[in-house]
PDB file of N, CA and C in Angstrom:
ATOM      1  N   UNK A   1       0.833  -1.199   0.000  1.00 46.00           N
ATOM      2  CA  UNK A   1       0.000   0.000   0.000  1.00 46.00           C
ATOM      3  C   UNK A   1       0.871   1.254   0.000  1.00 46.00           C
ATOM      4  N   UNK A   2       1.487   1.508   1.172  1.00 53.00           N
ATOM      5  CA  UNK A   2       2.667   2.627   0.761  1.00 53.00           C
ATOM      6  C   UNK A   2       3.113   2.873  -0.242  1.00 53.00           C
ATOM      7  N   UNK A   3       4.098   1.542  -0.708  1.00 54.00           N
ATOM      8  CA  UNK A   3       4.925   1.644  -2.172  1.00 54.00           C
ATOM      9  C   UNK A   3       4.452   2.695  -3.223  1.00 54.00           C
ATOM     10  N   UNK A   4       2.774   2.601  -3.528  1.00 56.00           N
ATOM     11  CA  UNK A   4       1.782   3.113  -4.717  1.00 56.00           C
ATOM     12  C   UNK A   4       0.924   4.095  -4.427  1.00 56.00           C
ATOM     13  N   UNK A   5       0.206   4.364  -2.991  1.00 58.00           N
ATOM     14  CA  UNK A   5      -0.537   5.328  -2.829  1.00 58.00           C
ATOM     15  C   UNK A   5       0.293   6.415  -1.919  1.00 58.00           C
ATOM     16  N   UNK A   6       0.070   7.718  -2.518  1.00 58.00           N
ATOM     17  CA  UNK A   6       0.854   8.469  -1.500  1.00 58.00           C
ATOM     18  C   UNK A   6       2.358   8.573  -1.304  1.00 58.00           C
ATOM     19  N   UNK A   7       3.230   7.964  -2.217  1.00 62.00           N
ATOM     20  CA  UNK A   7       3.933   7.319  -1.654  1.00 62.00           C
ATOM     21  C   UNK A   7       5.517   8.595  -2.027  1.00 62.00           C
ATOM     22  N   UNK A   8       5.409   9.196  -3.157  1.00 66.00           N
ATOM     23  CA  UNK A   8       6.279   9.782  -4.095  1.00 66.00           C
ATOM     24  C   UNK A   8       5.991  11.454  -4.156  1.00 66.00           C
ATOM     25  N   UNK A   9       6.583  12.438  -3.388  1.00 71.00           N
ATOM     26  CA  UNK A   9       6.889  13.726  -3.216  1.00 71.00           C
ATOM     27  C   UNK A   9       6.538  14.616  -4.167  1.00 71.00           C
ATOM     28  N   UNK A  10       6.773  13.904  -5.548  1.00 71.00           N
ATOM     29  CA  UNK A  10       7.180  14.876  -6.431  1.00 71.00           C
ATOM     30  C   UNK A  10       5.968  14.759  -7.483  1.00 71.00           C
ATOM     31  N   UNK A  11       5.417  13.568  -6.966  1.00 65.00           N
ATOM     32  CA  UNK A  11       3.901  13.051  -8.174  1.00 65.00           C
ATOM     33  C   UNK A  11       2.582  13.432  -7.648  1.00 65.00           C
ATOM     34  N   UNK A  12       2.874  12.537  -6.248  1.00 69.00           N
ATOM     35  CA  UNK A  12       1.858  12.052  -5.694  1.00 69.00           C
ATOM     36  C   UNK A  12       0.946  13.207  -4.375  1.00 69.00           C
ATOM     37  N   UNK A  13       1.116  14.395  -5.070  1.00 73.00           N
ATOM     38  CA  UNK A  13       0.729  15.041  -4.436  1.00 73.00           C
ATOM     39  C   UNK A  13      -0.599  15.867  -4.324  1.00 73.00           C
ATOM     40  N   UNK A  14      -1.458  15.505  -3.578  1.00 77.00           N
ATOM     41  CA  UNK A  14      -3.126  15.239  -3.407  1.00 77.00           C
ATOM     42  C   UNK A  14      -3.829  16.445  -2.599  1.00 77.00           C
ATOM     43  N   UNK A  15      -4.661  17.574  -3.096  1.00 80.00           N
ATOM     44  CA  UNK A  15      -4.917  18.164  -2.240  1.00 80.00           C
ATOM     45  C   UNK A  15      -6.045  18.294  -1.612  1.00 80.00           C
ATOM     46  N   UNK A  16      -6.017  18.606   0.164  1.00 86.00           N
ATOM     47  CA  UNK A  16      -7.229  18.366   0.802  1.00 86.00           C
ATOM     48  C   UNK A  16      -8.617  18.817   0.180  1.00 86.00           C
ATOM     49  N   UNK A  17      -9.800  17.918   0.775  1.00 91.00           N
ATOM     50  CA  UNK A  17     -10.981  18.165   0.354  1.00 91.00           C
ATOM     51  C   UNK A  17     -11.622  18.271   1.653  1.00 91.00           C
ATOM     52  N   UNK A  18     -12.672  18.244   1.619  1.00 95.00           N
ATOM     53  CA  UNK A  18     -14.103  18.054   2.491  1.00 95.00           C
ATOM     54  C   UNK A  18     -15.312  17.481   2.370  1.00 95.00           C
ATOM     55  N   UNK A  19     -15.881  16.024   2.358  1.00 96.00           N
ATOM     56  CA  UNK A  19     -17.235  16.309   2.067  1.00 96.00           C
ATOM     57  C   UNK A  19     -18.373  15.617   3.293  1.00 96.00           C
ATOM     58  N   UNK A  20     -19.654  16.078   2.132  1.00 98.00           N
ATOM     59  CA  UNK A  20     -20.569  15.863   3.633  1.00 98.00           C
ATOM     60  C   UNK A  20     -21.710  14.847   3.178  1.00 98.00           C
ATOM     61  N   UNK A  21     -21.237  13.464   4.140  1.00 98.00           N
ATOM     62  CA  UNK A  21     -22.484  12.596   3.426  1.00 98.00           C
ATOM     63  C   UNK A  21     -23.600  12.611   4.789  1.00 98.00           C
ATOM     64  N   UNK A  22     -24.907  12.804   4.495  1.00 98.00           N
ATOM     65  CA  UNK A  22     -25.872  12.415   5.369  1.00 98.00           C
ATOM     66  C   UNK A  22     -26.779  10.943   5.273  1.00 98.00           C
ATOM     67  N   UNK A  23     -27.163  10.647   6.231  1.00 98.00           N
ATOM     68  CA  UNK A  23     -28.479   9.683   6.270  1.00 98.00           C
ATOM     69  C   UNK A  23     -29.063  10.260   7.673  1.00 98.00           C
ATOM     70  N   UNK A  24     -30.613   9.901   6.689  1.00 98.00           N
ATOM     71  CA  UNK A  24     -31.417  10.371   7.934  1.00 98.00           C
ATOM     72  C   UNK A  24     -32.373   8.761   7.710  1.00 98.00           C
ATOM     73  N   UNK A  25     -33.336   8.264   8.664  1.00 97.00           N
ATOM     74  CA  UNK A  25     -33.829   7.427   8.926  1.00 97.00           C
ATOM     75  C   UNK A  25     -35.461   7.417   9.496  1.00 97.00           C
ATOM     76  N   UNK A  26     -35.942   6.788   8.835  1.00 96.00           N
ATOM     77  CA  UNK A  26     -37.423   7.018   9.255  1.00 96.00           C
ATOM     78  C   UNK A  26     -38.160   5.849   9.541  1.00 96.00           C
ATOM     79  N   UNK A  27     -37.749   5.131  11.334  1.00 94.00           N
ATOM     80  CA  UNK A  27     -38.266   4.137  11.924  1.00 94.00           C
ATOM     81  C   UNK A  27     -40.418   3.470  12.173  1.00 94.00           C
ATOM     82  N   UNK A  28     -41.079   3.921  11.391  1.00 93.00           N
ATOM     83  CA  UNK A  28     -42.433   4.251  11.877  1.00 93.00           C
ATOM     84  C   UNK A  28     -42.944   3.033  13.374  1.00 93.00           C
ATOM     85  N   UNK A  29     -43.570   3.123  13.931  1.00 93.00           N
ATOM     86  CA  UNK A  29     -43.693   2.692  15.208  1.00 93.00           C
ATOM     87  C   UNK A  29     -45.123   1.548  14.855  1.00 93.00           C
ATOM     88  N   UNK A  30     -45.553   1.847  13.715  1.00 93.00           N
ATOM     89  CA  UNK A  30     -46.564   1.001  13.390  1.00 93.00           C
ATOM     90  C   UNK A  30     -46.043  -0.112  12.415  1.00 93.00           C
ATOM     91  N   UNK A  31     -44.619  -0.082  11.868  1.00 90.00           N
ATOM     92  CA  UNK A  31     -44.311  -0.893  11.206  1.00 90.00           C
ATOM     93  C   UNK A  31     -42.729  -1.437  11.862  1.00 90.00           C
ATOM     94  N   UNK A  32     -43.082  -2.257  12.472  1.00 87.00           N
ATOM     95  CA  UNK A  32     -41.785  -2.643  13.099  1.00 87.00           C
ATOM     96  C   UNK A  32     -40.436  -3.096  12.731  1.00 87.00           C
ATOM     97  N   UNK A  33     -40.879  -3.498  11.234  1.00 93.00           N
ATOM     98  CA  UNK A  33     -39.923  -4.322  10.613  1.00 93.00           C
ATOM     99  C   UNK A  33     -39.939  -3.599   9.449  1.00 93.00           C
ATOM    100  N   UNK A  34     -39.922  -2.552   9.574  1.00 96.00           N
ATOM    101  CA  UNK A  34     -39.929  -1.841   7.884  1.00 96.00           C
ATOM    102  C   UNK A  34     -39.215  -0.300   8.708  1.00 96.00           C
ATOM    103  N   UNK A  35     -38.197  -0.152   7.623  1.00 96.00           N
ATOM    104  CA  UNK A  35     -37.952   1.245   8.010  1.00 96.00           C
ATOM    105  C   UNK A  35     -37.432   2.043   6.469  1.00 96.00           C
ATOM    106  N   UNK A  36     -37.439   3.437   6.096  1.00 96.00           N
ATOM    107  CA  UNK A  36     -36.602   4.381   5.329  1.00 96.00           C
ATOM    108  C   UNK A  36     -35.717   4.782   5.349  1.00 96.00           C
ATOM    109  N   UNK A  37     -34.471   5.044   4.665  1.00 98.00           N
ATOM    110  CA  UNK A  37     -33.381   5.798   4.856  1.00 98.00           C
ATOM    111  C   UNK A  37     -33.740   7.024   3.448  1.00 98.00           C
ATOM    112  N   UNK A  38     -32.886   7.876   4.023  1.00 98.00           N
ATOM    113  CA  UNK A  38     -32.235   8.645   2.743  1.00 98.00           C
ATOM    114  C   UNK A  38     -30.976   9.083   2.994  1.00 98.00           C
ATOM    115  N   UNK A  39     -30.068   8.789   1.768  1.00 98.00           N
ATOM    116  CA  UNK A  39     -28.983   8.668   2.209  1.00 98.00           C
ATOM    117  C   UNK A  39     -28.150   9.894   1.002  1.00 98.00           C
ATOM    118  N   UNK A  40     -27.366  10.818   1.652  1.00 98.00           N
ATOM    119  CA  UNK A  40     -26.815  11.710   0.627  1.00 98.00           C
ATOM    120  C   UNK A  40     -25.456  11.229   0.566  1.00 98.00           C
ATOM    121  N   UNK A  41     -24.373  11.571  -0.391  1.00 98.00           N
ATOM    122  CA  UNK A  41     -23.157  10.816  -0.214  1.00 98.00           C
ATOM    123  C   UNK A  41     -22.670  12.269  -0.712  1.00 98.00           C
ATOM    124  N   UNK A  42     -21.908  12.657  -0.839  1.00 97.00           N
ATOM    125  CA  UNK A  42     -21.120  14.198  -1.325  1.00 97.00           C
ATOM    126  C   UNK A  42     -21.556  15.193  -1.509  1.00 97.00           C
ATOM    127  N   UNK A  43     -22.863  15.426  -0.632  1.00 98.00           N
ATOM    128  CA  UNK A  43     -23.699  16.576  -1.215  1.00 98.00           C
ATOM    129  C   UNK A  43     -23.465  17.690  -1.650  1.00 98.00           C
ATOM    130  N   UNK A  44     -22.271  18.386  -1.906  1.00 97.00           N
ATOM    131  CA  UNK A  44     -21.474  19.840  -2.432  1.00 97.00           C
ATOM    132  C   UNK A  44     -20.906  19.084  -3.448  1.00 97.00           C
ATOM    133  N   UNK A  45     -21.086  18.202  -3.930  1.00 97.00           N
ATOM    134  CA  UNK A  45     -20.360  17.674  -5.110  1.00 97.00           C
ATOM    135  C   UNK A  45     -18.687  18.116  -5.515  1.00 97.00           C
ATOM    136  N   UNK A  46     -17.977  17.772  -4.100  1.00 95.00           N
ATOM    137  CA  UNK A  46     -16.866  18.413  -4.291  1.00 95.00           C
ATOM    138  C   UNK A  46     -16.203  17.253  -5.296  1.00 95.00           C
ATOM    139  N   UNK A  47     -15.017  17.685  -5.766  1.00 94.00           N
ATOM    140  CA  UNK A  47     -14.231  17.074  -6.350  1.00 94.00           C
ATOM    141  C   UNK A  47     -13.340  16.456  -5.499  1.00 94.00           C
ATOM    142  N   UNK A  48     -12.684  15.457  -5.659  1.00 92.00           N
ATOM    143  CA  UNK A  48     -11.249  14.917  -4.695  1.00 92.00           C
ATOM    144  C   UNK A  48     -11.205  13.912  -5.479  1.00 92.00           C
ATOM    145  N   UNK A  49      -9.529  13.557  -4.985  1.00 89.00           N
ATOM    146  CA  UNK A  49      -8.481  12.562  -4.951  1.00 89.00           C
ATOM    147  C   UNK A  49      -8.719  11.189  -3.855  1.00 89.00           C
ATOM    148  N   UNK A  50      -9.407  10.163  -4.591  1.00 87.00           N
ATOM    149  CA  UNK A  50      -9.066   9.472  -3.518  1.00 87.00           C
ATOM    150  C   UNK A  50      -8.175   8.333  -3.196  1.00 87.00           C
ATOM    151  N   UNK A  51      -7.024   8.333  -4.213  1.00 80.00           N
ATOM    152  CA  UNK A  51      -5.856   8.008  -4.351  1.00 80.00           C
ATOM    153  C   UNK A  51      -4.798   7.721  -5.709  1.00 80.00           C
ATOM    154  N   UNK A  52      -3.716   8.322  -5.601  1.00 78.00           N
ATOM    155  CA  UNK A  52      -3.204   9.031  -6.274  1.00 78.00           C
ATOM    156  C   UNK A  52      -1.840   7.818  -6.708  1.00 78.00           C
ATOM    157  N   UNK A  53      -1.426   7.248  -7.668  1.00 75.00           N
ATOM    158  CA  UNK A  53      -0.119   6.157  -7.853  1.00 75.00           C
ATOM    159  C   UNK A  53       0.587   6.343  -8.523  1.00 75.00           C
ATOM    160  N   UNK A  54       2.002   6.334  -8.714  1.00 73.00           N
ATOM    161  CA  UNK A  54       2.860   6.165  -9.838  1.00 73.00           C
ATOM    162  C   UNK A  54       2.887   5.119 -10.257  1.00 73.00           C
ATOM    163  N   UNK A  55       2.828   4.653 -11.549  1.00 74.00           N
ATOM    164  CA  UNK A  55       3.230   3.357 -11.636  1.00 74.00           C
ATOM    165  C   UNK A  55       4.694   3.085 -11.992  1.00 74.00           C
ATOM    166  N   UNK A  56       5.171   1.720 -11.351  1.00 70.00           N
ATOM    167  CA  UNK A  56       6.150   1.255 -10.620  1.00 70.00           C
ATOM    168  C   UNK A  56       7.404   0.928 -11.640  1.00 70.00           C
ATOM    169  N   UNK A  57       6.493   0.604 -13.218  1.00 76.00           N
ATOM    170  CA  UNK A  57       7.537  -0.282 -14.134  1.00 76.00           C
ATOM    171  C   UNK A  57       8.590   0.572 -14.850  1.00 76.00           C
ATOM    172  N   UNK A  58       8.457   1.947 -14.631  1.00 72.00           N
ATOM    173  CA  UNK A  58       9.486   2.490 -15.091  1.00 72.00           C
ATOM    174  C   UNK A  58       8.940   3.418 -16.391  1.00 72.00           C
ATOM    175  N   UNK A  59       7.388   3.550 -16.420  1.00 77.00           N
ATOM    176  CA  UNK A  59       6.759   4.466 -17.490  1.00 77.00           C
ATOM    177  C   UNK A  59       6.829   5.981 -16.820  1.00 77.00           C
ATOM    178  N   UNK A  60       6.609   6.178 -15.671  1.00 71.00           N
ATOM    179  CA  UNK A  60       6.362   7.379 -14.959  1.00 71.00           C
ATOM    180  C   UNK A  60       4.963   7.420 -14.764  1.00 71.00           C
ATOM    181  N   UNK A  61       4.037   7.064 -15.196  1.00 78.00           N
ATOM    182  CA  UNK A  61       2.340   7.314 -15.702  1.00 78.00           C
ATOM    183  C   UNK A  61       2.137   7.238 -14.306  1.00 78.00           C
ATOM    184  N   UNK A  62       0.889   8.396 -14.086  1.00 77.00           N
ATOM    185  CA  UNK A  62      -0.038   8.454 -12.339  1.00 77.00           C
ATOM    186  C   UNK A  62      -1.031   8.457 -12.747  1.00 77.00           C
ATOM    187  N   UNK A  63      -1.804   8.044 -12.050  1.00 82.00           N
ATOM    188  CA  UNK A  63      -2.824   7.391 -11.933  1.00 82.00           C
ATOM    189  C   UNK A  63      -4.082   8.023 -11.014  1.00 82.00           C
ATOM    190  N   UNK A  64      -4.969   8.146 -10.786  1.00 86.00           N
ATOM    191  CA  UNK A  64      -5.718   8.856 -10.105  1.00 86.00           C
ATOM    192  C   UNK A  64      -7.183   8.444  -9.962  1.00 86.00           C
ATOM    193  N   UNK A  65      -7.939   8.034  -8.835  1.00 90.00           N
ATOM    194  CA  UNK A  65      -9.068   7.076  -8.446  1.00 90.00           C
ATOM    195  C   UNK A  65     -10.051   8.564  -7.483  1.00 90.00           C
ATOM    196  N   UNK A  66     -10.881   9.119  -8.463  1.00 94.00           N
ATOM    197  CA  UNK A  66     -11.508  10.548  -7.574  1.00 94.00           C
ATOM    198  C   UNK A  66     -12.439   9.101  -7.105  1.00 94.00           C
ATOM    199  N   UNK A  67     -13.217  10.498  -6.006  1.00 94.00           N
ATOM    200  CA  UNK A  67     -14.084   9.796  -5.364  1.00 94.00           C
ATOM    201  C   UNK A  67     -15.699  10.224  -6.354  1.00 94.00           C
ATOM    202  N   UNK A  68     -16.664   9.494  -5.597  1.00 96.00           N
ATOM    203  CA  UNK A  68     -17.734   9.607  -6.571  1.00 96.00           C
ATOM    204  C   UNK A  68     -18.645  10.789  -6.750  1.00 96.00           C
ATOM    205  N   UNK A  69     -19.547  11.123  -7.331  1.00 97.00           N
ATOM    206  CA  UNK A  69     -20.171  12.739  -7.620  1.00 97.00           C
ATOM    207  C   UNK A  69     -20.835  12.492  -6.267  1.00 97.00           C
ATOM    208  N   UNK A  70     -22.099  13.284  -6.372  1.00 98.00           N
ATOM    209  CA  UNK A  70     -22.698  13.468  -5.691  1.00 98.00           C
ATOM    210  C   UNK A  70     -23.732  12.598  -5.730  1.00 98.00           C
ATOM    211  N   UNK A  71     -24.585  11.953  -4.719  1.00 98.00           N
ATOM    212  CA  UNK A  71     -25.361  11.049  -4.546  1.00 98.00           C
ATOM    213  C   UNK A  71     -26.314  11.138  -3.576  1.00 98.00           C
ATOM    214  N   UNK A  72     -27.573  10.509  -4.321  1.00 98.00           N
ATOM    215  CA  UNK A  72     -28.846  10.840  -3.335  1.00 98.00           C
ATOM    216  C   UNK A  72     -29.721   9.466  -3.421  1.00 98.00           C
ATOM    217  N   UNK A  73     -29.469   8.733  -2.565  1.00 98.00           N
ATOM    218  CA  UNK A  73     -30.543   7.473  -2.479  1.00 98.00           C
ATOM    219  C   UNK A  73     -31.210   7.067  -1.469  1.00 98.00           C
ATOM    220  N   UNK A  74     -32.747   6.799  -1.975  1.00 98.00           N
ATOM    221  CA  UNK A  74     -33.455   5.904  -0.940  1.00 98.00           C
ATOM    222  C   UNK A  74     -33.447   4.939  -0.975  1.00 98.00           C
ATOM    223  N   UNK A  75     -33.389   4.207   0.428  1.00 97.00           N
ATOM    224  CA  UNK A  75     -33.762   3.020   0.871  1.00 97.00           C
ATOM    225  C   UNK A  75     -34.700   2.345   1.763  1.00 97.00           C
ATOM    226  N   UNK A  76     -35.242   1.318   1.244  1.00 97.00           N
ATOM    227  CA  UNK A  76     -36.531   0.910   1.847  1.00 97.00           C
ATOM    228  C   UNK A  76     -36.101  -0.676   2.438  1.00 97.00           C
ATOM    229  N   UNK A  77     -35.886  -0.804   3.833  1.00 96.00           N
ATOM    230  CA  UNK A  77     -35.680  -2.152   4.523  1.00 96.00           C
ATOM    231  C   UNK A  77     -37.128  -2.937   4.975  1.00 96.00           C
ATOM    232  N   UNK A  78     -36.678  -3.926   4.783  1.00 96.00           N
ATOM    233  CA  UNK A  78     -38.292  -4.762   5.455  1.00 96.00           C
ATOM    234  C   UNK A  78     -37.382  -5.850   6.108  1.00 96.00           C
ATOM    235  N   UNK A  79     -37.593  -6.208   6.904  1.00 92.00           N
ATOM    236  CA  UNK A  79     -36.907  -7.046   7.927  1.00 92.00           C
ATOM    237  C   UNK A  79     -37.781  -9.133   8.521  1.00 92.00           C
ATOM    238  N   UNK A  80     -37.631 -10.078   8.098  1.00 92.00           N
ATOM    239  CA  UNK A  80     -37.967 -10.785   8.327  1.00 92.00           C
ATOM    240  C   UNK A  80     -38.160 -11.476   9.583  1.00 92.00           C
TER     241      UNK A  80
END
């Protein structure tokens, strides 16, 4: 893991982000075994790095794995 992520001064250099994922949850008291989520995942749709590699064989080539846009999903559990 070292060797490839993070690893190289002069390449691999990643700059800070911030983001903000929520879930909120909606237990109802009449349905015991059933509940809602909604779930946000990056809601400012920031951009970032979420890991950064040289590759090793002697091409120089970096590599770069962002993280995902922004995301908004519901979920519906039913419980057996």
């Amino acid at each position: 893991f070292k060797h490839r992520i993070f690893n190289n001064s002069q390449t691999d250099i990643v700059p800070n982000y911030d983001v903000l994922d929520i879930m909120l949850g909606f237990y109802p008291s009449s349905a015991e075994n059933q509940h809602f989520e909604i779930i946000g995942k990056n809601l400012f749709d920031q951009d970032g790095i979420n890991a950064r590699f040289t590759d090793v064989f002697g091409v120089g080539a970096t590599g770069d794995e962002l993280i995902a846009p922004r995301q908004i999903m519901l979920r519906f559990v039913t419980q057996f």
